C-alpha cells in the first residue's frame, strides 16, 4: 500500500485544497498519471502519482483544504493483494470547515481514577500555571502522572498538538493569497539565507547573430528565443560548479545530480511562479524551446503539474523585457542559487584594442554563502559566458 | 474570410495566450503588448496560433506588423488569410 499525500509544491506552500479526483476507487493508475487537481495559493495544479497500482481508498473529498503531507488516498501497488477493510481513519487535519476555535485533542474517557476532590482538576502547580498562560483547559486533558495527575509534560504536549493549527483566516482572493505565499517564502529566504551577489557583462553578439541565422531557417513553430539559450547555458555551467545545484536540507547542503532549472514566469495580474524544466542540461534546444513555450502558456493559464513545482534545483529569472539592466534576486528556498538576466543593450565594448559597439547582457548570481563562496560563484558566471560564446554547441 | 472573421480568429488566438484578459476592452490601434502585458514567449505562442489558424508562414522580420489588432487583421488579409 502506498500513501498518496498532499505534495509540497514549493517552499511557499503549506496547505492545498483538493478540487477534484480524476480517478475513482478501484481504477488503475500509472506512474506519471494526473489523478487529482489541487488549488494552492498560487495556482491550480494537476497532481501526478508516483506509483502504479489501483486506488484502494480515497480519504479526502473535493473541497477539503488539508496541510502538506496529509494522506489523500491509498494506492494498492501492482501485485499487492486487495486488503480487507483496514482501520485507515483519515488523519485529523483541519479543513476549511474547521471550528473557529483551536481545540485540544479529543481524548478517550478519563481513566477510572477520580480526582481527590470532585469538580477540581488534579494538576501540578507548574502545569496549571503553563495551562493558564497558554489558555489550555485542564479539564480537557488526561493526566499521565500518579493518580491521573496532569503534569507539565501533559500540558506541553497539548500545546504542541494544537500549535500547527493556525487561527482560520478569512478566505482571501487568489491575488492576495499569492502575495502572502511569496511574502512568506521570500521573508524566510532573507531571514535564513546569507546571500552574496555577483554580476558580469556578457558579449551577446555571437549568440544573437547565430540565433538570427538559425531562425531564418526555421518555421514559426520551431523558432527559438534567446531566453532558451540562456537557460541551457545555465544548466551546462552547473556541470562546472555542481555545488550550486543543491538544496539546503536539515542544516546542510545536499548536491543533486539532476538539473531542473526553474524558470521564473510572471503572471499577469501579479505574482510569479517558477516551475521546472526537467533535466534542462540533457534537452536539445528544440526540446527545451517546446517545453519552455508550453510551460509559459500553462503557467499563465493555470494548469501546471505537481512535479514541475516540487523539484526545481536552481531558478533563472529574466527581467530584460521590462527594461531592467540587472536583477539581483532572492533565492527560492530550499534552493541555494538564483541566476538573473537583464536586457540586452548596445554598449561600447573593448575588443582587440578597439572600442566597438556590442549587444551586452548582464548576468547575475545570487548565491547562498552557506554552500558556496564568491570564488566558485565567479567561476560559474564565467562558465555561462564561455558557453554562450559557442552558441552552435548549445 | 472577411475582415471581421479574421478579427474574430485573431482575438481567439489572443485568448489562448491571455485567458484572463477582457479582450472586448482591447483598443485595435494600440500595441497589444502594452495592453495585455505579454512577453516574447506569449508573442511567439500568439504567432504560432495565427500560423495554425491561417496556415500562413510569418517571418520573424514581420513580427512588428502584428503589434496591434488592426495590424494583425491587415497583415493576415493581405497574406492570404483564407
mmCIF file of N, CA and C in Angstrom, chain B residues 5-70:
data_model
loop_
_atom_site.group_PDB
_atom_site.id
_atom_site.type_symbol
_atom_site.label_atom_id
_atom_site.label_comp_id
_atom_site.label_asym_id
_atom_site.label_seq_id
_atom_site.Cartn_x
_atom_site.Cartn_y
_atom_site.Cartn_z
ATOM 1 N N UNK B 5 -14.215 38.229 -39.751
ATOM 2 C CA UNK B 5 -13.897 36.840 -39.391
ATOM 3 C C UNK B 5 -12.435 36.719 -38.974
ATOM 4 N N UNK B 6 -11.561 37.414 -39.715
ATOM 5 C CA UNK B 6 -10.140 37.396 -39.360
ATOM 6 C C UNK B 6 -9.955 37.959 -37.949
ATOM 7 N N UNK B 7 -10.637 39.087 -37.709
ATOM 8 C CA UNK B 7 -10.540 39.726 -36.392
ATOM 9 C C UNK B 7 -10.966 38.752 -35.273
ATOM 10 N N UNK B 8 -12.056 38.058 -35.517
ATOM 11 C CA UNK B 8 -12.556 37.104 -34.524
ATOM 12 C C UNK B 8 -11.543 35.999 -34.248
ATOM 13 N N UNK B 9 -10.908 35.516 -35.299
ATOM 14 C CA UNK B 9 -9.925 34.444 -35.141
ATOM 15 C C UNK B 9 -8.674 34.947 -34.413
ATOM 16 N N UNK B 10 -8.259 36.184 -34.744
ATOM 17 C CA UNK B 10 -7.102 36.771 -34.065
ATOM 18 C C UNK B 10 -7.392 36.904 -32.567
ATOM 19 N N UNK B 11 -8.603 37.349 -32.246
ATOM 20 C CA UNK B 11 -8.962 37.505 -30.834
ATOM 21 C C UNK B 11 -8.973 36.155 -30.119
ATOM 22 N N UNK B 12 -9.395 35.142 -30.846
ATOM 23 C CA UNK B 12 -9.409 33.806 -30.236
ATOM 24 C C UNK B 12 -7.975 33.351 -29.930
ATOM 25 N N UNK B 13 -7.062 33.620 -30.869
ATOM 26 C CA UNK B 13 -5.655 33.261 -30.654
ATOM 27 C C UNK B 13 -5.075 34.042 -29.466
ATOM 28 N N UNK B 14 -5.495 35.291 -29.325
ATOM 29 C CA UNK B 14 -5.041 36.091 -28.176
ATOM 30 C C UNK B 14 -5.582 35.518 -26.871
ATOM 31 N N UNK B 15 -6.825 35.073 -26.933
ATOM 32 C CA UNK B 15 -7.449 34.477 -25.749
ATOM 33 C C UNK B 15 -6.700 33.250 -25.265
ATOM 34 N N UNK B 16 -6.057 32.543 -26.202
ATOM 35 C CA UNK B 16 -5.276 31.365 -25.824
ATOM 36 C C UNK B 16 -4.064 31.736 -24.970
ATOM 37 N N UNK B 17 -3.437 32.871 -25.283
ATOM 38 C CA UNK B 17 -2.221 33.226 -24.534
ATOM 39 C C UNK B 17 -2.538 34.114 -23.332
ATOM 40 N N UNK B 18 -3.668 34.776 -23.333
ATOM 41 C CA UNK B 18 -4.028 35.639 -22.198
ATOM 42 C C UNK B 18 -5.475 35.355 -21.794
ATOM 43 N N UNK B 19 -5.709 34.156 -21.254
ATOM 44 C CA UNK B 19 -7.096 33.737 -20.994
ATOM 45 C C UNK B 19 -7.848 34.640 -20.008
ATOM 46 N N UNK B 20 -7.083 35.361 -19.172
ATOM 47 C CA UNK B 20 -7.752 36.163 -18.149
ATOM 48 C C UNK B 20 -8.088 37.567 -18.652
ATOM 49 N N UNK B 21 -7.612 37.902 -19.862
ATOM 50 C CA UNK B 21 -7.802 39.273 -20.338
ATOM 51 C C UNK B 21 -9.230 39.504 -20.866
ATOM 52 N N UNK B 22 -9.717 40.707 -20.662
ATOM 53 C CA UNK B 22 -11.012 41.090 -21.223
ATOM 54 C C UNK B 22 -10.744 41.703 -22.593
ATOM 55 N N UNK B 23 -10.867 40.884 -23.623
ATOM 56 C CA UNK B 23 -10.457 41.322 -24.957
ATOM 57 C C UNK B 23 -11.416 42.337 -25.574
ATOM 58 N N UNK B 24 -12.612 42.470 -24.983
ATOM 59 C CA UNK B 24 -13.541 43.467 -25.521
ATOM 60 C C UNK B 24 -13.033 44.890 -25.239
ATOM 61 N N UNK B 25 -12.102 44.990 -24.270
ATOM 62 C CA UNK B 25 -11.547 46.306 -23.936
ATOM 63 C C UNK B 25 -10.314 46.651 -24.781
ATOM 64 N N UNK B 26 -9.893 45.712 -25.623
ATOM 65 C CA UNK B 26 -8.666 45.908 -26.388
ATOM 66 C C UNK B 26 -8.845 47.001 -27.440
ATOM 67 N N UNK B 27 -7.971 47.990 -27.402
ATOM 68 C CA UNK B 27 -8.026 49.059 -28.400
ATOM 69 C C UNK B 27 -7.319 48.559 -29.656
ATOM 70 N N UNK B 28 -8.041 48.558 -30.801
ATOM 71 C CA UNK B 28 -7.494 47.916 -32.008
ATOM 72 C C UNK B 28 -6.277 48.617 -32.600
ATOM 73 N N UNK B 29 -6.096 49.897 -32.265
ATOM 74 C CA UNK B 29 -4.991 50.635 -32.893
ATOM 75 C C UNK B 29 -3.788 50.825 -31.973
ATOM 76 N N UNK B 30 -3.859 50.267 -30.756
ATOM 77 C CA UNK B 30 -2.720 50.390 -29.831
ATOM 78 C C UNK B 30 -2.006 49.047 -29.707
ATOM 79 N N UNK B 31 -0.748 49.113 -29.271
ATOM 80 C CA UNK B 31 0.049 47.883 -29.189
ATOM 81 C C UNK B 31 -0.588 46.864 -28.238
ATOM 82 N N UNK B 32 -0.769 45.663 -28.745
ATOM 83 C CA UNK B 32 -1.347 44.580 -27.941
ATOM 84 C C UNK B 32 -0.453 44.319 -26.730
ATOM 85 N N UNK B 33 0.847 44.324 -26.981
ATOM 86 C CA UNK B 33 1.828 44.018 -25.957
ATOM 87 C C UNK B 33 1.669 44.895 -24.712
ATOM 88 N N UNK B 34 1.431 46.192 -24.954
ATOM 89 C CA UNK B 34 1.306 47.116 -23.817
ATOM 90 C C UNK B 34 -0.029 46.934 -23.103
ATOM 91 N N UNK B 35 -1.045 46.577 -23.863
ATOM 92 C CA UNK B 35 -2.375 46.479 -23.257
ATOM 93 C C UNK B 35 -2.571 45.187 -22.470
ATOM 94 N N UNK B 36 -1.916 44.117 -22.925
ATOM 95 C CA UNK B 36 -2.153 42.824 -22.274
ATOM 96 C C UNK B 36 -0.967 42.339 -21.454
ATOM 97 N N UNK B 37 0.107 43.143 -21.379
ATOM 98 C CA UNK B 37 1.282 42.745 -20.612
ATOM 99 C C UNK B 37 1.782 41.370 -21.062
ATOM 100 N N UNK B 38 2.051 41.236 -22.351
ATOM 101 C CA UNK B 38 2.551 39.950 -22.828
ATOM 102 C C UNK B 38 4.041 40.061 -23.129
ATOM 103 N N UNK B 39 4.744 38.946 -23.029
ATOM 104 C CA UNK B 39 6.186 38.971 -23.280
ATOM 105 C C UNK B 39 6.511 38.213 -24.562
ATOM 106 N N UNK B 40 7.806 38.055 -24.827
ATOM 107 C CA UNK B 40 8.205 37.483 -26.119
ATOM 108 C C UNK B 40 7.734 36.031 -26.269
ATOM 109 N N UNK B 41 7.652 35.319 -25.148
ATOM 110 C CA UNK B 41 7.193 33.935 -25.245
ATOM 111 C C UNK B 41 5.702 33.891 -25.594
ATOM 112 N N UNK B 42 4.915 34.777 -24.968
ATOM 113 C CA UNK B 42 3.496 34.872 -25.324
ATOM 114 C C UNK B 42 3.355 35.254 -26.789
ATOM 115 N N UNK B 43 4.177 36.227 -27.208
ATOM 116 C CA UNK B 43 4.109 36.724 -28.582
ATOM 117 C C UNK B 43 4.352 35.578 -29.559
ATOM 118 N N UNK B 44 5.361 34.769 -29.242
ATOM 119 C CA UNK B 44 5.673 33.639 -30.100
ATOM 120 C C UNK B 44 4.492 32.656 -30.128
ATOM 121 N N UNK B 45 3.925 32.392 -28.956
ATOM 122 C CA UNK B 45 2.764 31.498 -28.911
ATOM 123 C C UNK B 45 1.595 32.057 -29.721
ATOM 124 N N UNK B 46 1.459 33.375 -29.682
ATOM 125 C CA UNK B 46 0.406 34.050 -30.454
ATOM 126 C C UNK B 46 0.654 33.883 -31.956
ATOM 127 N N UNK B 47 1.901 34.123 -32.375
ATOM 128 C CA UNK B 47 2.233 33.995 -33.795
ATOM 129 C C UNK B 47 2.029 32.554 -34.267
ATOM 130 N N UNK B 48 2.392 31.611 -33.401
ATOM 131 C CA UNK B 48 2.180 30.201 -33.751
ATOM 132 C C UNK B 48 0.683 29.909 -33.879
ATOM 133 N N UNK B 49 -0.095 30.512 -32.976
ATOM 134 C CA UNK B 49 -1.551 30.352 -33.041
ATOM 135 C C UNK B 49 -2.098 30.876 -34.363
ATOM 136 N N UNK B 50 -1.602 32.047 -34.793
ATOM 137 C CA UNK B 50 -2.034 32.625 -36.074
ATOM 138 C C UNK B 50 -1.623 31.733 -37.235
ATOM 139 N N UNK B 51 -0.391 31.235 -37.129
ATOM 140 C CA UNK B 51 0.146 30.346 -38.172
ATOM 141 C C UNK B 51 -0.753 29.110 -38.337
ATOM 142 N N UNK B 52 -1.196 28.568 -37.218
ATOM 143 C CA UNK B 52 -2.034 27.364 -37.278
ATOM 144 C C UNK B 52 -3.421 27.683 -37.840
ATOM 145 N N UNK B 53 -3.974 28.812 -37.419
ATOM 146 C CA UNK B 53 -5.332 29.179 -37.845
ATOM 147 C C UNK B 53 -5.380 29.557 -39.318
ATOM 148 N N UNK B 54 -4.393 30.344 -39.759
ATOM 149 C CA UNK B 54 -4.451 30.928 -41.107
ATOM 150 C C UNK B 54 -3.547 30.216 -42.107
ATOM 151 N N UNK B 55 -2.774 29.215 -41.608
ATOM 152 C CA UNK B 55 -1.855 28.472 -42.487
ATOM 153 C C UNK B 55 -0.943 29.422 -43.256
ATOM 154 N N UNK B 56 -0.436 30.426 -42.551
ATOM 155 C CA UNK B 56 0.434 31.395 -43.218
ATOM 156 C C UNK B 56 1.774 31.413 -42.478
ATOM 157 N N UNK B 57 2.838 31.448 -43.245
ATOM 158 C CA UNK B 57 4.187 31.471 -42.685
ATOM 159 C C UNK B 57 4.564 32.925 -42.393
ATOM 160 N N UNK B 58 4.855 33.223 -41.137
ATOM 161 C CA UNK B 58 5.134 34.608 -40.751
ATOM 162 C C UNK B 58 6.611 34.742 -40.368
ATOM 163 N N UNK B 59 7.421 35.395 -41.243
ATOM 164 C CA UNK B 59 8.844 35.525 -40.896
ATOM 165 C C UNK B 59 9.029 36.436 -39.675
ATOM 166 N N UNK B 60 10.117 36.208 -38.947
ATOM 167 C CA UNK B 60 10.409 36.978 -37.734
ATOM 168 C C UNK B 60 10.430 38.478 -38.024
ATOM 169 N N UNK B 61 10.919 38.821 -39.217
ATOM 170 C CA UNK B 61 11.033 40.237 -39.575
ATOM 171 C C UNK B 61 9.669 40.925 -39.678
ATOM 172 N N UNK B 62 8.604 40.140 -39.818
ATOM 173 C CA UNK B 62 7.261 40.731 -39.928
ATOM 174 C C UNK B 62 6.555 40.886 -38.578
ATOM 175 N N UNK B 63 7.177 40.415 -37.510
ATOM 176 C CA UNK B 63 6.527 40.499 -36.199
ATOM 177 C C UNK B 63 6.044 41.917 -35.854
ATOM 178 N N UNK B 64 6.848 42.963 -36.178
ATOM 179 C CA UNK B 64 6.390 44.314 -35.818
ATOM 180 C C UNK B 64 5.041 44.686 -36.464
ATOM 181 N N UNK B 65 4.737 44.071 -37.617
ATOM 182 C CA UNK B 65 3.467 44.386 -38.277
ATOM 183 C C UNK B 65 2.273 43.803 -37.526
ATOM 184 N N UNK B 66 2.565 42.908 -36.567
ATOM 185 C CA UNK B 66 1.490 42.272 -35.806
ATOM 186 C C UNK B 66 1.306 42.918 -34.434
ATOM 187 N N UNK B 67 1.844 44.139 -34.296
ATOM 188 C CA UNK B 67 1.854 44.765 -32.970
ATOM 189 C C UNK B 67 0.463 45.143 -32.468
ATOM 190 N N UNK B 68 -0.430 45.512 -33.393
ATOM 191 C CA UNK B 68 -1.778 45.924 -32.975
ATOM 192 C C UNK B 68 -2.813 44.974 -33.576
ATOM 193 N N UNK B 69 -4.012 45.025 -33.055
ATOM 194 C CA UNK B 69 -5.077 44.178 -33.591
ATOM 195 C C UNK B 69 -5.362 44.541 -35.056
ATOM 196 N N UNK B 70 -5.446 45.850 -35.338
ATOM 197 C CA UNK B 70 -5.653 46.292 -36.723
ATOM 198 C C UNK B 70 -4.530 45.798 -37.629
#
